[in-house]
GROMACS .gro file of C-alpha atoms in nm:
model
  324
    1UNK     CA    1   0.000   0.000   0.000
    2UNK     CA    2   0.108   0.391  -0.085
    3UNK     CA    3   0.019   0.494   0.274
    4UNK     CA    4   0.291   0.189   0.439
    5UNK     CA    5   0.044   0.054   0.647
    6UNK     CA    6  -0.027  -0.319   0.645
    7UNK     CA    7  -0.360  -0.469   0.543
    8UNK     CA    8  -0.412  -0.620   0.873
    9UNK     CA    9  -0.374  -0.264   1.026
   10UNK     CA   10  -0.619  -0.059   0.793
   11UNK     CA   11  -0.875  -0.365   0.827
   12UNK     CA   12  -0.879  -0.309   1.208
   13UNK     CA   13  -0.925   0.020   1.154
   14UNK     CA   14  -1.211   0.030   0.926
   15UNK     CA   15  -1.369  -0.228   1.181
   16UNK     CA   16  -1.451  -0.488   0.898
   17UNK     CA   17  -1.330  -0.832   0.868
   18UNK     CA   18  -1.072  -0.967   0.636
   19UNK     CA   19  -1.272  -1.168   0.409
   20UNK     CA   20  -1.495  -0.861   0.357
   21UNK     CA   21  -1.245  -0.625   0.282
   22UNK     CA   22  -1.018  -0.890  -0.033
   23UNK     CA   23  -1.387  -0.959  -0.174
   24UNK     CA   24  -1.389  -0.542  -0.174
   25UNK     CA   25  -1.044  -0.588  -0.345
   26UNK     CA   26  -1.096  -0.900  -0.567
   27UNK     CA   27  -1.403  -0.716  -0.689
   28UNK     CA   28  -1.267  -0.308  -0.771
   29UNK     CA   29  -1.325  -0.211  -1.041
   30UNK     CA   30  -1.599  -0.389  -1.162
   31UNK     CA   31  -1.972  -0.316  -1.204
   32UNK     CA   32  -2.148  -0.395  -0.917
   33UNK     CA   33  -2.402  -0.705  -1.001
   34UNK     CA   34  -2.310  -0.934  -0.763
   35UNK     CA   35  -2.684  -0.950  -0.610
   36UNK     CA   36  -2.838  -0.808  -0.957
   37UNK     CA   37  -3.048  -1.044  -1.169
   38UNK     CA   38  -2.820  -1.124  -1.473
   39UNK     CA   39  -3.018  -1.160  -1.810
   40UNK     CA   40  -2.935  -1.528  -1.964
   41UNK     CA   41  -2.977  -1.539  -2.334
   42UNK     CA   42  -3.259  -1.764  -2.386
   43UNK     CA   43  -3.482  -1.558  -2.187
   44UNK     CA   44  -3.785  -1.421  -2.365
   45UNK     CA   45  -3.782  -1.090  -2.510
   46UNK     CA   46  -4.122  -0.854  -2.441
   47UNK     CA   47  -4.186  -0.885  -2.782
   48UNK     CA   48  -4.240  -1.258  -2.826
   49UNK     CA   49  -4.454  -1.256  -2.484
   50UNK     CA   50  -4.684  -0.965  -2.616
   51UNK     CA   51  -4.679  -1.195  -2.946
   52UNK     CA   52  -4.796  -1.500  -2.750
   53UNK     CA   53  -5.057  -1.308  -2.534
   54UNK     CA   54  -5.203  -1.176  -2.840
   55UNK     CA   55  -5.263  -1.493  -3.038
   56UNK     CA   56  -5.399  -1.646  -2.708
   57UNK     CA   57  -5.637  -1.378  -2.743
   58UNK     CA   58  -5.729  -1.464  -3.132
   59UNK     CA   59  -5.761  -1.829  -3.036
   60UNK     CA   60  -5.873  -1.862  -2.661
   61UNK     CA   61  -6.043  -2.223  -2.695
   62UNK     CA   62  -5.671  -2.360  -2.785
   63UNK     CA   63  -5.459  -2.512  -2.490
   64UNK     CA   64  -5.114  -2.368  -2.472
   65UNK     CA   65  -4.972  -2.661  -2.598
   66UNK     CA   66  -5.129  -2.640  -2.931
   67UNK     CA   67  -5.091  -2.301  -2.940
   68UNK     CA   68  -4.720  -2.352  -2.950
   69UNK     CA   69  -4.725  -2.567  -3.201
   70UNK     CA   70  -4.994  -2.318  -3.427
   71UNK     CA   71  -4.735  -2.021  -3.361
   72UNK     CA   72  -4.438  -2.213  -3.496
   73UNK     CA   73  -4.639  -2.309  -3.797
   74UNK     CA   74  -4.726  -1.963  -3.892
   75UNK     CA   75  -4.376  -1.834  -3.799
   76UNK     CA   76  -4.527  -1.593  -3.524
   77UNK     CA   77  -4.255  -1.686  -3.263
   78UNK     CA   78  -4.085  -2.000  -3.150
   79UNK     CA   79  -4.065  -2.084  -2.811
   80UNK     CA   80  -4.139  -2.381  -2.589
   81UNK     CA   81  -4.443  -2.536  -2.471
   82UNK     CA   82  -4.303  -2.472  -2.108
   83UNK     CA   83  -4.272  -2.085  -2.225
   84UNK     CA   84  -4.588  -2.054  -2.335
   85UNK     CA   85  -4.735  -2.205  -1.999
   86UNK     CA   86  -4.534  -1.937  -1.814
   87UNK     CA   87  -4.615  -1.645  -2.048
   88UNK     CA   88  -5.012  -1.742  -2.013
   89UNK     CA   89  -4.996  -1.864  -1.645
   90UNK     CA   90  -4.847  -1.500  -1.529
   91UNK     CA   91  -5.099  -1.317  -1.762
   92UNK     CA   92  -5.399  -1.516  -1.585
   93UNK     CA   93  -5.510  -1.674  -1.917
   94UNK     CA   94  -5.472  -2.000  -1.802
   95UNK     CA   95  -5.793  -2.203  -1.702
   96UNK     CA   96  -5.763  -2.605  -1.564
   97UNK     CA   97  -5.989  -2.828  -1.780
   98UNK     CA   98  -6.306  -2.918  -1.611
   99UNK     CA   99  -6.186  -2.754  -1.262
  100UNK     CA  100  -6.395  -2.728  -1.012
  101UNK     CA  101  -6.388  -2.571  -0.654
  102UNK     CA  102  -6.357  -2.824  -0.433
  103UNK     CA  103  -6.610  -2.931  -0.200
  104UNK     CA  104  -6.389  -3.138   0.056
  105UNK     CA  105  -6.480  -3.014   0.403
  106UNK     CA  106  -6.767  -2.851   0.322
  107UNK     CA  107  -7.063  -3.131   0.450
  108UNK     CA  108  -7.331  -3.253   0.269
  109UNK     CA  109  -7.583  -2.958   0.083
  110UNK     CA  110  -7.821  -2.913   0.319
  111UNK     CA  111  -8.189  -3.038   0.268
  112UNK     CA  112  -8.414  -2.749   0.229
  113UNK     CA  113  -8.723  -2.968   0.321
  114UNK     CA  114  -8.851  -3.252   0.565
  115UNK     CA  115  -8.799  -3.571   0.527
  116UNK     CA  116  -8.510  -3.518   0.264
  117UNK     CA  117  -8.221  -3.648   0.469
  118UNK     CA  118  -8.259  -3.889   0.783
  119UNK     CA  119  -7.951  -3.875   0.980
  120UNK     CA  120  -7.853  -4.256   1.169
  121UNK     CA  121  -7.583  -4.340   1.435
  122UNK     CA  122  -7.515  -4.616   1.748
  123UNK     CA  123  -7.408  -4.473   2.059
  124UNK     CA  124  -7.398  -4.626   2.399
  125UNK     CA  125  -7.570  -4.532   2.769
  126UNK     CA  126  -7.431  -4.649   3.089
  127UNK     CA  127  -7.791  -4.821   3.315
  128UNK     CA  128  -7.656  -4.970   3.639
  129UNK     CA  129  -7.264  -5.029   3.511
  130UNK     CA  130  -7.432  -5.218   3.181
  131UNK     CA  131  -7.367  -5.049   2.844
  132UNK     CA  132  -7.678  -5.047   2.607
  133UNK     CA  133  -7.673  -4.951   2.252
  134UNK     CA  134  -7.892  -4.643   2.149
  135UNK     CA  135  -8.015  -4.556   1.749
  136UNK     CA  136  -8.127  -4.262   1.697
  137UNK     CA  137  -8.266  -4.145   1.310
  138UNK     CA  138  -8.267  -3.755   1.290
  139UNK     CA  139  -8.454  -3.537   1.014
  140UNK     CA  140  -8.191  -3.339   0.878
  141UNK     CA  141  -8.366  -3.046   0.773
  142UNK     CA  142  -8.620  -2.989   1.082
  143UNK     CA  143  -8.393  -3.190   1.347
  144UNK     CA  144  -8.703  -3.366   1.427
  145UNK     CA  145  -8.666  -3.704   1.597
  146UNK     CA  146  -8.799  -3.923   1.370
  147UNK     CA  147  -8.768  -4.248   1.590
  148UNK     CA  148  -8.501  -4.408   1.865
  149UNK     CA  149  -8.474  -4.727   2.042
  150UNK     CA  150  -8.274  -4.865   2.330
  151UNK     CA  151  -8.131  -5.265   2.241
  152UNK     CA  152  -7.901  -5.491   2.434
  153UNK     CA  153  -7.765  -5.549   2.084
  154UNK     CA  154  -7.746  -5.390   1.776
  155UNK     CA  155  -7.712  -5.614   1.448
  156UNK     CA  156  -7.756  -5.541   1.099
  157UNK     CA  157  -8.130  -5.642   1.121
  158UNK     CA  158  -8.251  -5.442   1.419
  159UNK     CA  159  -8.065  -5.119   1.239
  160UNK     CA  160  -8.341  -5.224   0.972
  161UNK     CA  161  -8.648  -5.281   1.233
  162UNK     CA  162  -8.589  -4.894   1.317
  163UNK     CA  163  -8.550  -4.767   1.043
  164UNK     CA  164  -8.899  -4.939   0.901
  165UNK     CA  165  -9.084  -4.848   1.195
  166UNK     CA  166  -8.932  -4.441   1.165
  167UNK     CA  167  -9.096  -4.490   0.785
  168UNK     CA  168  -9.342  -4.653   0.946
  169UNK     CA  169  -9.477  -4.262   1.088
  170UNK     CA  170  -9.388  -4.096   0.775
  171UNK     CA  171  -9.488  -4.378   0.503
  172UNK     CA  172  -9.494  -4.185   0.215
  173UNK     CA  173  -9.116  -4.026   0.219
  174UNK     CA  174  -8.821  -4.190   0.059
  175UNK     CA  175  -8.531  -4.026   0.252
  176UNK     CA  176  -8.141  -4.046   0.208
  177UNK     CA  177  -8.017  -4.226   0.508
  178UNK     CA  178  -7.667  -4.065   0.606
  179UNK     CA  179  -7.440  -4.265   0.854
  180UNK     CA  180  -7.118  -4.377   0.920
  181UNK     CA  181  -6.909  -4.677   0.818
  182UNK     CA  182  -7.042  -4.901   1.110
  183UNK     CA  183  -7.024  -5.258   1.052
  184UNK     CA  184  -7.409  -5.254   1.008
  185UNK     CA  185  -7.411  -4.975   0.779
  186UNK     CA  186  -7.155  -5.151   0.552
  187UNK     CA  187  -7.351  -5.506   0.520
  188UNK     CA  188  -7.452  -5.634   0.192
  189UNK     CA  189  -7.805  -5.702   0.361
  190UNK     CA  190  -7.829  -5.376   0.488
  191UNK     CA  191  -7.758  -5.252   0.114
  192UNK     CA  192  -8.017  -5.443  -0.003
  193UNK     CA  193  -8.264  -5.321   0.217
  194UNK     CA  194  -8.180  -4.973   0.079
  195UNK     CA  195  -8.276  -5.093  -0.243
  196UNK     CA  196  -8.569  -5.261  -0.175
  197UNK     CA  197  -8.713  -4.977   0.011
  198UNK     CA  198  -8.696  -4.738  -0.280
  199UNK     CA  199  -8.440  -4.501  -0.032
  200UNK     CA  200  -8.070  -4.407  -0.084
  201UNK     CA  201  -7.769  -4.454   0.118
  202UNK     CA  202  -7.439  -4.237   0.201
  203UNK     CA  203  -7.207  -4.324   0.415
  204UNK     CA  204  -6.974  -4.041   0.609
  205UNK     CA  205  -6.558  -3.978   0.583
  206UNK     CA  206  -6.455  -4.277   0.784
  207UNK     CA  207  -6.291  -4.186   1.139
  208UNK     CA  208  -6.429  -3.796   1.061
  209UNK     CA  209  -6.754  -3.782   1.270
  210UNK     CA  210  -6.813  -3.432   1.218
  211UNK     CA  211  -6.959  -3.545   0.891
  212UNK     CA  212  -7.229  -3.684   1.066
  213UNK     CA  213  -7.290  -3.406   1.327
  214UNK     CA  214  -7.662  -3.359   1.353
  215UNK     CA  215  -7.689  -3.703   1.540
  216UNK     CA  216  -7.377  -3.710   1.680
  217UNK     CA  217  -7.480  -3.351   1.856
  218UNK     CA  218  -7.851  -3.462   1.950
  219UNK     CA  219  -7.682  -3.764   2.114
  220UNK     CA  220  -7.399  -3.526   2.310
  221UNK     CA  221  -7.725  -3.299   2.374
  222UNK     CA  222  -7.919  -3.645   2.546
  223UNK     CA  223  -7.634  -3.714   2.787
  224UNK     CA  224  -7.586  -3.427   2.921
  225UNK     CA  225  -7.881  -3.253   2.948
  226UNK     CA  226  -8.133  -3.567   3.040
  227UNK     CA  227  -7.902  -3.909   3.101
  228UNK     CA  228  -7.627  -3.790   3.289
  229UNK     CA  229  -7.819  -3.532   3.542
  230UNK     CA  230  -8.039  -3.777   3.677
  231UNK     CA  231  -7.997  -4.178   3.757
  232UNK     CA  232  -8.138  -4.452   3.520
  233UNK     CA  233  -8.279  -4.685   3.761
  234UNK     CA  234  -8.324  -5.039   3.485
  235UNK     CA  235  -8.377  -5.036   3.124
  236UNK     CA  236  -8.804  -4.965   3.152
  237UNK     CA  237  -8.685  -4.646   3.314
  238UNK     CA  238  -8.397  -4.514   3.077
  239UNK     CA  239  -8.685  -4.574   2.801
  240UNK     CA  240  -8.931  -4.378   3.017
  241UNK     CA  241  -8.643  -4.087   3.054
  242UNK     CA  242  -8.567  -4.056   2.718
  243UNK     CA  243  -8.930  -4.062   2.574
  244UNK     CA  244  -9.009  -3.785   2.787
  245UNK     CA  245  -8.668  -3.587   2.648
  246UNK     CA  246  -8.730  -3.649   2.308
  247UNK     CA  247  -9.083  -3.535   2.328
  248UNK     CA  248  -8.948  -3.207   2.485
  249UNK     CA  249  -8.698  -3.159   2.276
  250UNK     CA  250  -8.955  -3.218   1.970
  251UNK     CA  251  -9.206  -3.018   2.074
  252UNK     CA  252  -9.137  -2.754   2.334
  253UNK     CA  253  -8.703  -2.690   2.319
  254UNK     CA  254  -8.601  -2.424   2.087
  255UNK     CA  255  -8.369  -2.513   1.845
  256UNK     CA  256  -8.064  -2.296   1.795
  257UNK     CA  257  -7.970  -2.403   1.449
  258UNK     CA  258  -8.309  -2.409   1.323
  259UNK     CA  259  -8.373  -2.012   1.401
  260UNK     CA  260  -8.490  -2.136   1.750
  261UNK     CA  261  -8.794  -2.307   1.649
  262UNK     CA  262  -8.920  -2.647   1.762
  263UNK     CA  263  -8.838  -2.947   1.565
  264UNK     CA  264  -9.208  -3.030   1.528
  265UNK     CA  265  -9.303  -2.693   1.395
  266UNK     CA  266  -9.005  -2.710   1.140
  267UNK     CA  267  -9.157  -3.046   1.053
  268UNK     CA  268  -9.495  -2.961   0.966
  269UNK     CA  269  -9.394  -2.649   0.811
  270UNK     CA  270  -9.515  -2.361   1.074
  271UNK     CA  271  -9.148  -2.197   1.088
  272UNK     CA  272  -9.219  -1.905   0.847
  273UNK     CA  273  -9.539  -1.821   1.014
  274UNK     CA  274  -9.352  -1.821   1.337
  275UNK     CA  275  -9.062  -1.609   1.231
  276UNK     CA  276  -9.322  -1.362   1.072
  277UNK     CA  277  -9.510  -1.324   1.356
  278UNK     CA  278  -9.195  -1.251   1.610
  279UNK     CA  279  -9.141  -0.971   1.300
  280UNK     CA  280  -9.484  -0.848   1.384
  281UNK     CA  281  -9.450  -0.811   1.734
  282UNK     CA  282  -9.148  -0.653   1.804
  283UNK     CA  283  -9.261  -0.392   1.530
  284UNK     CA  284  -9.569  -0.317   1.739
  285UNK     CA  285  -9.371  -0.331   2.042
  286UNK     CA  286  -9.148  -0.071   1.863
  287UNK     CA  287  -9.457   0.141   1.782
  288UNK     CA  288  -9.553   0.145   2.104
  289UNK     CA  289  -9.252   0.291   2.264
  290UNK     CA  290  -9.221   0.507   1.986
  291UNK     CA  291  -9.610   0.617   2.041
  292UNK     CA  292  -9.542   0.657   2.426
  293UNK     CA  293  -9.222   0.878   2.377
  294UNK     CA  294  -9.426   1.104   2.196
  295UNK     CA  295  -9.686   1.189   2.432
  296UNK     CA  296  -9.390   1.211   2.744
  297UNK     CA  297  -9.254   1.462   2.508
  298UNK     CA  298  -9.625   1.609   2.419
  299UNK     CA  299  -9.711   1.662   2.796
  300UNK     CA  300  -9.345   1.813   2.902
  301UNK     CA  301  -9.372   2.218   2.706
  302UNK     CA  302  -9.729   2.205   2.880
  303UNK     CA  303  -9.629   2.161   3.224
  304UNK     CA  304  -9.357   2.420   3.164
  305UNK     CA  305  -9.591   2.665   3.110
  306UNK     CA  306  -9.855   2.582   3.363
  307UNK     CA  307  -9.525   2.636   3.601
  308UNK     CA  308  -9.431   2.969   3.469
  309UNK     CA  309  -9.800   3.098   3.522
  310UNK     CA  310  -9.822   3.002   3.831
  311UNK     CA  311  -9.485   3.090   4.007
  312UNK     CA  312  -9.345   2.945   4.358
  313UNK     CA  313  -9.433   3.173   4.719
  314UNK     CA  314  -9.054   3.256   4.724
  315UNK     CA  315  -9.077   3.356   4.344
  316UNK     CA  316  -9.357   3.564   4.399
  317UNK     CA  317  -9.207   3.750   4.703
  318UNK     CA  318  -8.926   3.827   4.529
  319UNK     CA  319  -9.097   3.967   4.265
  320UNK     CA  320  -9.287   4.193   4.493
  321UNK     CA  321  -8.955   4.357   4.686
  322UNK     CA  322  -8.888   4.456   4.349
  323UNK     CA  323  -8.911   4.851   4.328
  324UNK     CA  324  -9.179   4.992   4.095
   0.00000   0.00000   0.00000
């Protein structure tokens, strides 16, 4: 160095370390690109991208693929299929074949009338330290009990027994029966059933309950709200407990998810009328505050000036000291 001081001096001075200060050296001089974005030669030029955007535009029914092929034909630019992808996928021209928005986690489309979906599932009650097994069918759209039973065992034939005698009180529907992969649910005689009785079958995500949550909340609501507060004495009385439950919750507990309506007015279709005539009276009720307001703030200049004609004794005194 000119000034005859040693690297290893001036880089302790400058407070930088050695490898920073020889890639300053190696690199004086030079343009500084290190970090810069350095063009390669078989990039596309603006033109040719303008040039395939444009005769995506004259033939938009063409994939890209084709369209690659079409452009070297008429000598309008020659690139690769790959290119032509990018050029269209970063313009937004790009649309999958036959795509469609996926409807994973979304449930099943809700019914929009009774009787459209029945909602099955098993679950199990503790009487006197012995487990029974409890089916329960559930009306999807009005969350109407349609029918439940209390067994000591559950097979693939008394699954059918309750679902006849739950068409038994609605002959003349033809639901969808929606329930998990239970090893009733899954047997060949169970399918034929189906079939025979003119319904349809869907079974839920396996090991994903939430796809059958109707029944699997009606049976959460059942435990805690009517088994698990008292004490089922023998079988006769759990079925005495629950009958009187499921008749409350069908016809007297509101219903949250149904706009907190009964089941049994969802069911035979008095919801609307219902709804409308909450509207109706807390409009009136409305009015009638509104109406009431009104004649508080009618009666209030009035008695203002039934006080100023007629002032207090201590007003009036004071009034008369006054000088003439």
């Amino acid at each position: 160095m000119k000034t005859e001081l040693s690297f290893k001096l001036f880089i302790a001075w400058l407070g930088i370390s050695a490898s920073k200060f020889y890639s300053w050296k190696e690199r004086y001089g030079k343009s500084n690109e290190h970090n810069g974005q350095v063009p390669r030669d078989f990039w596309l030029e603006e033109w040719e991208k303008a040039a395939i955007v444009d005769f995506h535009d004259k033939n938009p029914l063409e994939g890209y693929r084709r369209l690659t092929f079409m452009m070297l034909d008429n000598d309008i630019v020659a690139v690769s299929p790959s290119s032509v992808y990018r050029v269209l996928s970063s313009a937004g021209l790009l649309q999958r074949w036959g795509a469609k928005p996926s409807k994973k986690g979304t449930g099943f489309v809700q019914p929009l009338k009774p009787h459209e979906h029945w909602h099955i599932d098993i679950s199990h009650i503790n009487i006197c330290g012995t487990f029974y097994y409890l089916c329960s069918i559930l009306d999807g759209c009005s969350r109407y009990i349609v029918h439940w039973e209390i067994r000591e065992t559950m097979t693939e034939a008394e699954v059918e027994i309750i679902i006849q005698r739950g068409r038994e009180r609605f002959p003349d529907v033809a639901p969808r029966i929606i329930s998990d992969n239970g090893p009733q649910f899954i047997a060949k005689d169970f399918k034929e059933f189906i079939r025979i009785a003119g319904m349809k079958h869907v079974r839920t995500s396996p090991y994903y309950p939430q796809s059958n949550g109707k029944i699997e909340r009606w049976h959460k609501s059942l435990k805690t709200e009517c088994i698990r507060p008292g004490v089922l004495l023998s079988l006769e009385d759990a079925r005495k407990v629950i009958a009187g439950f499921v008749r409350h919750y069908n016809t007297v507990r509101l219903h949250s998810a149904i706009g907190y309506i009964t089941p049994e007015a969802m069911l035979e279709g008095r919801d609307k009328q219902i709804l409308k005539d909450r509207d109706s009276k807390l409009e009136n009720a409305r009015a009638a505050r509104k109406a009431k307001r009104r004649r508080r703030l009618s009666c209030t200049p009035v008695a203002n000036e039934i006080n100023l004609a007629r002032p207090s004794p201590t007003g009036a005194r004071k009034l008369a000291a006054l000088p003439n």
